[in-house]
Amino acid sequence: MSSSSELIFPASSINPSKWQFTWETQSHISTLRLILFNPKFKPSSQCTNISINLFMEKSLLIVSFFELEVGPETSVRVPVPRVLIDPECPVHFRAFDDYIEVKLSLLLPVDHPLVSGFDLSEPEEKPGSDTCFPFSVNYEIKKLSAMEEVHFYCRSCSTKLTKGIRLFNEMPSVDWQDVADNWFGTCCCSFGGISEKLVREFAKSYSCTTGVCLITGASVIICKEDLIGCEFSEPKGDQTCDSQVNSAEMTVLSSCSVEENIGVKPSNEVVEKMINGDSSTCIPLKLEDEDKVKSLAGISSEANGHIRNHKNGCCTNNHSERFSEEKEDEMNIELLDKQKIFLKGCLGDAFMLRHSNLSKDVKWIEFLCPKCSSRIGSYPCSSDNAPLDDGVRLYKHRITTCLPVHGLNDIFRDYTLEKMFSRQLLEAAQDELSFRTVVRDIHTKSPLSQIVLLNPNAWSYNGCSMHDMEPVAKIIMYPAVKLLFSANIKDMELETRKVEEWVTKNQADEVFMLPSQVTELITNLEMSNDMLPPSHMLLQGFYMSSLKR
């Protein structure tokens, strides 16, 4: 990485005519902080007789000062966000080398339940009651299912992308190998090899179905037959699914959230998925006794007796080893080449993949809008360019559920790439207890960015000061994630060897993304970094930035 003295920031990223400001606070803290700066000024030496005037009824704060005690007084007008400011507390301010800091006291933190219950928006801006669940998959399934028919549109050009969709299901957890092993054990005598049986049956029936939309946290998965104006190459003959896939196949799915859809809690249950023709439903199946489980897996009476002869639950003799090998050979013979790929890892939606989603036999191709060529999704394929599971992933931040785009009835109107990324970043931090992440190219596996999570509970708003005659803007702070990042930008270059050492030393989490997504992500991080004064831009060789969450 280059040193801070060598970094060159493009002049186009700075507004030379206005002061830039950032309002920020943190969850559970009753202090609101303003950072005000202009690259033309050095406040500590050029701004004298600084005074702060707060007009709460107008949501306006005015910072006044003289330039070296020469000339008229300069006033900088800054809109104040919709928060509960304590009028009896004094306003504190201080001039630094490259910015002016102002601190206000709040009656309650910005995320306090009482504050969130207040209606601080104007009548015409009042959001619908359903915006409290902007990223709930179950909520989205409920809303989409309530519509008579849903078409998806390109967010960039409003082109209709799909035929009418009527059935919506949550994408079931597809890390079936780990779940099956955890549930039934990995030994060949555990329920007579039921783990292998379930994995095989899942792989045989795992395919997208016409008329059914699967919902994930970042995308909707549409069968290729339901797309309008799109053609794919036909899969090779040895990869075409036979009649077994289209017949009624029974598969046990893991972690399928059906509580919202059918009102049944999935604890101590597995979910039986029947793919029959053009419909797909998830039905809970209780494991009432051992015989029913064995019957589900198709275990013979001989195998059943073989199990009960091993009280220790583990096979150690040659007969059991031959039994396991024969069953494995039988499974591999029954599975087609395309289906065997599913045994090596789940596919996911290609937004942020992990090692468990990767396979050397699978490549990801970006899916473009047939009209404007915007990158709106992706799909997995193998030796040809046909979707491996017959499904195309359309990213929620690239599509809309209705017209006009961003209308109140558009269920995906609040989705952006930075919100989706920060959401999954926080989930990983909670699950993996890792606050360091390396983002890799999904194709080459080379590192594209390093990210260090600083504060997941920040609130912020960035903007520029207003002219004297300009009406005061009504601004609302948004939740954000403060972080450090590095990438191949400006004069900074990532050295692969140093990044790999950093990953090993810090046990950093690893995610894999399409290069175009990483480019957009880094652009957002750069824009946020440019809204900071020079003294806040760098820390320990990383750029400081933030993402909306």
XYZ file of C-alpha atoms in Angstrom:
549
model
C 0.000 0.000 0.000
C 1.136 3.523 -0.662
C 1.701 5.913 2.201
C -0.828 8.605 3.017
C 1.419 11.303 1.597
C 1.293 9.656 -1.818
C -2.478 9.397 -2.036
C -4.027 11.623 -4.677
C -7.723 12.409 -4.409
C -9.384 13.620 -7.617
C -10.587 17.215 -7.498
C -13.901 16.181 -9.024
C -14.816 14.391 -5.804
C -14.820 17.652 -3.835
C -17.428 20.385 -4.177
C -15.324 23.602 -4.238
C -18.220 26.040 -3.814
C -19.878 24.637 -0.703
C -18.994 23.360 2.697
C -19.562 19.656 3.176
C -21.113 18.252 6.326
C -21.702 14.934 8.043
C -24.137 14.410 10.889
C -23.388 11.288 12.910
C -24.427 9.597 16.117
C -24.459 6.105 17.587
C -27.095 3.813 18.954
C -27.752 4.250 22.684
C -25.784 7.533 22.789
C -27.499 10.891 23.280
C -24.991 13.039 21.399
C -25.318 14.350 17.847
C -22.061 15.319 16.130
C -21.574 17.599 13.117
C -18.389 17.543 11.022
C -18.182 20.608 8.761
C -15.307 21.165 6.341
C -14.198 22.859 3.153
C -10.916 21.978 1.393
C -10.292 25.728 0.841
C -10.298 26.523 4.559
C -8.138 25.683 7.535
C -10.574 26.470 10.375
C -8.062 26.414 13.225
C -6.097 29.317 11.719
C -8.401 30.934 9.147
C -11.771 31.020 10.924
C -12.080 33.419 13.849
C -14.948 34.461 16.109
C -16.877 31.281 15.377
C -20.486 31.328 16.567
C -23.239 28.691 16.386
C -26.947 29.531 16.044
C -29.519 26.737 16.238
C -33.045 27.377 14.950
C -34.947 24.308 16.069
C -38.290 25.397 14.631
C -36.671 25.609 11.185
C -34.399 22.546 11.623
C -31.497 24.814 10.734
C -28.018 25.374 12.175
C -25.886 28.366 11.098
C -22.123 28.453 11.662
C -20.733 31.997 11.387
C -17.111 33.175 11.403
C -14.689 35.784 10.040
C -11.827 34.952 7.739
C -8.689 36.239 9.492
C -10.786 39.113 10.891
C -10.895 40.650 7.403
C -13.983 41.180 5.285
C -17.645 40.417 5.993
C -18.862 37.624 8.213
C -19.268 34.214 6.550
C -22.311 32.090 7.391
C -22.666 28.391 6.591
C -26.247 27.053 6.655
C -26.651 23.371 7.539
C -29.983 21.503 7.761
C -30.561 19.636 11.037
C -31.861 16.041 10.912
C -35.206 15.046 12.401
C -34.090 14.126 15.921
C -35.102 15.159 19.443
C -32.587 17.836 20.485
C -32.395 18.937 24.109
C -32.883 22.762 23.949
C -31.602 23.334 27.479
C -28.158 21.843 26.886
C -25.394 24.092 25.569
C -23.963 23.697 22.091
C -20.301 22.701 22.017
C -17.993 23.397 19.095
C -14.314 23.306 18.247
C -12.159 24.236 15.238
C -9.580 21.737 13.998
C -7.044 21.983 11.190
C -9.393 20.713 8.493
C -12.894 20.768 10.003
C -15.232 22.350 12.520
C -16.914 20.057 15.032
C -20.280 20.847 16.633
C -21.924 18.685 19.317
C -25.588 18.768 20.313
C -27.298 16.887 23.135
C -30.323 14.694 22.403
C -33.268 14.021 24.664
C -33.221 10.387 23.539
C -30.880 8.356 21.310
C -31.920 8.277 17.673
C -32.795 4.565 17.821
C -34.733 4.698 21.097
C -38.112 2.889 20.837
C -39.963 6.053 21.827
C -38.238 8.016 19.071
C -38.915 5.353 16.465
C -42.591 5.513 17.431
C -42.830 9.241 16.774
C -44.147 10.367 13.395
C -41.409 12.779 12.308
C -42.234 12.665 8.605
C -44.430 15.023 6.658
C -47.898 13.727 5.646
C -46.894 13.318 2.000
C -43.720 11.494 3.059
C -45.346 9.155 5.562
C -44.224 5.617 4.790
C -46.525 2.645 4.767
C -46.862 0.493 7.857
C -45.170 -2.385 6.062
C -41.779 -0.631 5.850
C -40.870 -2.028 9.268
C -39.923 -5.298 7.516
C -37.793 -4.130 4.586
C -35.594 -7.223 4.484
C -37.795 -10.031 5.806
C -38.051 -12.906 3.309
C -41.199 -14.244 4.969
C -42.787 -10.818 4.791
C -41.924 -10.486 1.102
C -43.369 -13.912 0.348
C -46.567 -12.931 2.129
C -46.882 -9.660 0.183
C -46.053 -11.230 -3.184
C -48.426 -14.138 -2.599
C -51.219 -11.693 -1.790
C -50.971 -10.235 -5.290
C -52.990 -11.896 -7.998
C -50.020 -12.078 -10.331
C -46.517 -10.576 -10.195
C -44.268 -9.439 -13.029
C -40.692 -8.371 -12.381
C -39.268 -5.336 -14.210
C -35.793 -3.966 -14.838
C -35.152 -1.096 -12.438
C -33.049 0.768 -15.032
C -35.369 0.764 -18.069
C -38.695 -0.587 -16.689
C -38.699 -3.491 -19.175
C -40.906 -6.419 -18.191
C -38.596 -9.351 -17.473
C -40.881 -12.232 -16.521
C -44.206 -13.816 -17.210
C -46.826 -13.667 -14.488
C -45.692 -15.479 -11.319
C -48.224 -16.722 -8.785
C -46.322 -19.088 -6.467
C -43.589 -17.877 -4.096
C -41.477 -19.941 -1.710
C -38.411 -19.276 0.395
C -35.253 -20.766 -1.035
C -34.601 -23.714 1.281
C -31.251 -24.137 2.931
C -29.166 -25.988 0.400
C -26.141 -26.876 2.495
C -27.822 -30.255 2.663
C -24.672 -32.347 3.108
C -23.682 -30.688 6.395
C -27.239 -30.641 7.706
C -27.887 -34.277 6.805
C -24.621 -35.339 8.444
C -25.365 -33.334 11.585
C -28.873 -34.745 11.800
C -28.289 -38.402 11.030
C -24.529 -38.863 11.399
C -21.821 -39.601 8.871
C -21.291 -43.256 9.582
C -22.661 -45.681 6.989
C -24.620 -47.499 9.681
C -26.369 -44.361 10.932
C -29.955 -45.133 9.948
C -28.531 -47.299 7.186
C -26.870 -44.436 5.325
C -29.905 -42.134 5.418
C -27.660 -39.070 5.142
C -26.331 -40.174 1.766
C -29.826 -41.147 0.663
C -31.278 -37.742 1.473
C -28.449 -35.873 -0.235
C -28.877 -37.962 -3.356
C -32.634 -37.430 -3.468
C -32.166 -33.683 -3.023
C -29.678 -33.531 -5.865
C -32.056 -35.471 -8.128
C -34.977 -33.126 -7.537
C -33.099 -29.826 -7.156
C -34.280 -27.789 -10.130
C -36.240 -24.586 -10.609
C -39.859 -25.041 -11.670
C -41.950 -23.070 -14.135
C -44.377 -20.700 -12.442
C -42.570 -20.791 -9.078
C -40.330 -18.035 -7.701
C -37.830 -18.810 -4.944
C -36.901 -15.922 -2.635
C -33.499 -15.432 -0.990
C -32.164 -12.548 1.051
C -30.578 -10.899 -2.001
C -32.404 -12.232 -5.054
C -35.394 -13.949 -6.591
C -34.748 -17.158 -8.525
C -36.843 -17.466 -11.676
C -37.118 -20.511 -13.925
C -35.588 -19.744 -17.328
C -38.905 -20.652 -18.986
C -40.572 -17.743 -17.170
C -38.179 -15.101 -18.544
C -39.288 -12.904 -21.441
C -37.047 -12.307 -24.439
C -34.201 -14.517 -23.226
C -32.654 -17.525 -24.912
C -30.175 -19.985 -23.454
C -28.117 -22.677 -25.065
C -29.583 -26.143 -24.730
C -27.811 -28.344 -22.178
C -25.816 -31.269 -23.491
C -27.528 -34.597 -23.805
C -25.740 -36.270 -20.909
C -26.750 -33.372 -18.659
C -30.452 -33.319 -19.440
C -32.593 -34.301 -16.497
C -34.638 -37.401 -17.118
C -38.201 -38.150 -16.132
C -37.137 -38.827 -12.568
C -36.672 -35.106 -11.958
C -40.101 -34.131 -13.264
C -41.881 -36.940 -11.453
C -42.985 -36.625 -7.863
C -39.631 -36.622 -6.076
C -39.478 -36.622 -2.306
C -36.656 -34.734 -0.655
C -35.943 -33.726 2.903
C -34.931 -30.057 3.038
C -33.146 -28.391 5.896
C -33.885 -25.105 7.607
C -36.823 -24.274 5.381
C -38.650 -21.444 7.070
C -42.350 -22.281 6.758
C -43.608 -20.669 9.932
C -45.009 -17.619 8.185
C -46.454 -19.508 5.225
C -48.233 -22.455 6.804
C -48.212 -21.653 10.491
C -46.184 -24.709 11.565
C -42.922 -24.397 13.461
C -40.213 -26.534 11.873
C -38.498 -27.562 15.105
C -37.866 -31.324 15.364
C -39.193 -31.686 11.872
C -37.886 -32.028 8.397
C -39.588 -30.545 5.414
C -40.764 -32.780 2.622
C -40.624 -31.012 -0.703
C -42.746 -32.455 -3.482
C -41.881 -31.183 -6.923
C -44.772 -32.251 -9.102
C -45.113 -30.851 -12.587
C -45.195 -27.060 -12.398
C -45.843 -26.645 -8.664
C -43.594 -26.684 -5.621
C -44.748 -26.833 -2.039
C -43.075 -27.311 1.317
C -44.853 -29.704 3.684
C -43.650 -30.395 7.245
C -43.115 -34.063 7.986
C -42.713 -35.073 11.618
C -40.268 -37.857 12.402
C -42.516 -39.865 14.703
C -40.474 -43.013 14.889
C -37.346 -44.665 13.611
C -39.180 -46.990 11.232
C -40.775 -44.059 9.405
C -37.370 -42.437 8.935
C -35.949 -45.659 7.571
C -38.939 -46.076 5.306
C -38.435 -42.539 4.012
C -34.843 -43.305 3.106
C -35.760 -46.571 1.422
C -33.765 -48.725 3.824
C -34.120 -52.454 3.349
C -34.842 -54.839 6.175
C -31.390 -56.366 5.724
C -29.733 -53.005 6.179
C -31.979 -52.368 9.154
C -30.844 -55.562 10.793
C -27.257 -54.706 9.962
C -27.614 -51.459 11.898
C -29.069 -53.032 15.006
C -26.220 -55.498 15.192
C -23.822 -52.595 15.891
C -24.635 -51.348 19.365
C -21.756 -48.913 19.297
C -23.256 -47.135 16.280
C -20.098 -47.360 14.192
C -19.059 -49.916 11.606
C -15.581 -51.357 11.892
C -15.727 -54.629 9.942
C -15.012 -55.205 6.269
C -18.632 -56.086 5.541
C -19.788 -52.613 6.553
C -17.072 -50.950 4.482
C -18.111 -52.925 1.413
C -21.737 -52.051 2.152
C -20.867 -48.329 2.232
C -18.811 -48.475 -0.957
C -21.549 -50.352 -2.821
C -24.164 -47.801 -1.746
C -21.909 -44.916 -2.864
C -21.310 -46.507 -6.265
C -25.037 -47.069 -6.631
C -25.775 -43.422 -5.864
C -23.219 -42.142 -8.340
C -24.592 -44.345 -11.088
C -28.145 -43.102 -10.534
C -27.199 -39.403 -10.527
C -26.712 -37.533 -13.767
C -23.597 -35.425 -14.370
C -25.462 -32.167 -13.737
C -26.964 -33.518 -10.527
C -23.630 -34.767 -9.200
C -22.384 -31.180 -9.095
C -24.969 -30.412 -6.421
C -23.293 -32.928 -4.125
C -20.125 -30.798 -4.022
C -21.713 -27.682 -2.593
C -24.811 -25.529 -2.601
C -25.222 -22.895 -5.292
C -26.635 -19.893 -3.464
C -27.432 -16.662 -5.307
C -23.898 -15.495 -6.280
C -24.221 -12.232 -4.379
C -21.852 -13.132 -1.538
C -20.703 -16.719 -1.755
C -18.577 -18.635 0.703
C -16.345 -21.657 0.353
C -19.298 -24.004 0.838
C -20.966 -22.450 -2.232
C -17.991 -22.891 -4.518
C -17.304 -25.716 -6.923
C -14.651 -26.016 -9.602
C -17.374 -27.470 -11.856
C -19.597 -24.379 -11.609
C -19.047 -20.982 -13.181
C -21.260 -17.922 -12.776
C -22.445 -15.873 -15.738
C -23.920 -12.396 -15.366
C -27.463 -12.012 -16.673
C -28.200 -8.784 -18.569
C -31.460 -6.975 -19.204
C -32.514 -7.887 -22.774
C -33.230 -4.213 -23.533
C -30.754 -1.949 -21.713
C -28.049 -4.567 -20.959
C -27.930 -3.634 -17.269
C -26.459 -6.318 -15.027
C -29.573 -7.502 -13.236
C -28.639 -11.007 -12.135
C -26.569 -14.130 -12.697
C -26.901 -17.874 -13.086
C -24.692 -20.937 -12.545
C -23.613 -23.155 -15.407
C -21.221 -26.013 -16.019
C -19.625 -27.034 -19.321
C -22.214 -25.102 -21.336
C -23.884 -21.721 -20.834
C -27.279 -23.092 -19.819
C -28.487 -22.460 -16.241
C -27.342 -25.445 -14.206
C -30.523 -25.681 -12.138
C -32.759 -24.038 -14.782
C -32.910 -20.897 -12.639
C -31.707 -17.306 -13.050
C -31.025 -15.128 -9.986
C -32.443 -11.613 -10.350
C -30.989 -9.258 -7.732
C -33.533 -7.348 -5.706
C -31.595 -4.091 -6.003
C -31.786 -4.349 -9.798
C -35.477 -5.160 -10.263
C -38.885 -3.890 -9.233
C -42.129 -5.717 -8.504
C -44.305 -3.096 -10.194
C -44.267 0.206 -12.013
C -43.377 2.972 -11.450
C -39.917 2.118 -10.154
C -39.500 2.928 -6.441
C -43.259 3.330 -6.107
C -44.960 2.632 -2.788
C -46.132 -0.768 -4.067
C -42.646 -1.815 -5.119
C -41.656 -4.346 -2.477
C -37.955 -4.103 -3.384
C -37.776 -0.287 -3.514
C -35.483 0.005 -0.470
C -32.894 -2.479 -1.706
C -29.433 -1.252 -2.678
C -26.182 -3.110 -3.114
C -24.605 -1.407 -0.114
C -27.536 -2.305 2.160
C -27.459 -5.925 1.035
C -23.688 -6.131 1.501
C -23.672 -4.484 4.942
C -26.523 -6.709 6.074
C -24.648 -9.890 5.195
C -21.442 -8.416 6.604
C -23.138 -7.941 9.974
C -24.653 -11.428 9.864
C -21.208 -12.896 9.286
C -19.791 -10.849 12.161
C -22.431 -12.285 14.486
C -22.156 -15.877 13.253
C -18.407 -16.110 12.726
C -17.312 -13.567 15.361
C -15.112 -12.048 12.678
C -14.862 -8.312 12.096
C -12.393 -8.646 9.230
C -13.370 -9.739 5.744
C -11.563 -10.214 2.466
C -13.640 -9.913 -0.705
C -12.417 -12.145 -3.533
C -13.124 -12.419 -7.242
C -15.604 -15.258 -7.704
C -13.776 -16.349 -10.874
C -10.077 -16.014 -10.056
C -10.343 -16.151 -6.235
C -7.876 -13.235 -6.052
C -8.431 -10.597 -3.326
C -10.192 -7.409 -4.420
C -10.789 -5.647 -1.109
C -10.147 -5.876 2.626
C -12.789 -4.695 5.068
C -12.586 -4.105 8.826
C -15.846 -3.521 10.682
C -15.582 -0.625 13.155
C -19.071 0.281 14.313
C -22.234 -1.538 13.218
C -24.539 0.812 15.134
C -23.842 4.201 13.574
C -26.356 6.705 12.201
C -25.321 9.259 9.619
C -26.264 11.805 6.966
C -23.959 13.496 4.439
C -24.588 16.584 2.367
C -23.518 20.062 1.339
C -24.366 23.426 2.893
C -27.221 25.549 1.497
C -27.359 28.942 -0.170
C -28.993 31.818 1.701
C -32.173 31.726 -0.378
C -32.365 27.931 -0.569
C -35.219 26.337 1.431
C -34.176 24.142 4.341
C -34.117 20.501 3.328
C -35.879 17.951 5.527
C -33.298 15.280 6.235
C -33.548 12.006 8.139
C -30.523 10.127 9.446
C -30.030 6.594 8.196
C -28.465 3.597 9.964
C -24.946 2.889 8.771
C -21.957 0.631 9.270
C -18.628 2.395 9.826
C -15.664 0.490 8.468
C -12.155 0.532 7.066
C -11.401 -0.745 3.581
C -8.604 -1.173 1.098
C -8.750 -1.848 -2.632
C -6.938 -1.212 -5.904
C -8.010 2.418 -6.068
C -6.283 5.763 -6.385
C -2.608 5.072 -5.578
C -3.288 2.138 -3.283
C -2.548 -1.357 -4.560
C -3.300 -4.672 -2.889
C -0.355 -7.024 -2.616
C -1.648 -10.584 -2.734
C 1.033 -11.975 -0.426
C 0.381 -9.358 2.266
C -3.370 -9.828 1.992
C -3.049 -13.595 2.425
C -0.845 -13.063 5.479
C -3.436 -10.640 6.866
C -6.208 -13.194 6.311
C -4.259 -15.944 8.072
C -3.099 -13.785 10.968
C -6.524 -12.301 11.698
C -8.603 -15.354 10.715
C -10.540 -13.079 8.391
C -13.810 -14.151 6.850
C -13.769 -14.747 3.090
C -16.534 -13.939 0.619
C -16.620 -14.284 -3.157
C -18.403 -11.813 -5.420
C -18.713 -11.005 -9.102
C -16.160 -8.341 -10.141
C -18.872 -5.936 -11.326
C -20.511 -6.067 -7.899
C -17.207 -5.387 -6.164
C -16.567 -2.429 -8.473
C -19.940 -0.915 -7.538
C -19.321 -1.600 -3.859
C -15.902 0.072 -3.905
C -17.388 3.064 -5.750
C -19.892 3.506 -2.912
C -17.103 3.221 -0.348
C -15.026 5.823 -2.199
C -17.947 8.262 -2.369
C -18.490 7.938 1.365
C -14.768 8.435 1.991
C -14.788 11.634 -0.087
C -17.395 13.094 2.273
C -14.857 13.101 5.112
C -12.191 15.706 5.917
C -8.605 14.676 5.072
C -7.790 13.857 8.692
C -10.620 11.277 8.730
C -9.832 9.617 5.404
C -7.102 7.214 6.486
C -6.437 5.031 9.511
C -3.597 2.516 9.788
C -3.229 2.240 6.027
C -6.950 1.735 5.370
C -9.532 4.165 4.048
C -12.345 5.103 6.411
C -15.862 4.843 5.051
C -19.410 3.736 5.794
C -22.277 1.859 4.176
C -25.996 2.223 4.683
C -27.617 -0.730 6.415
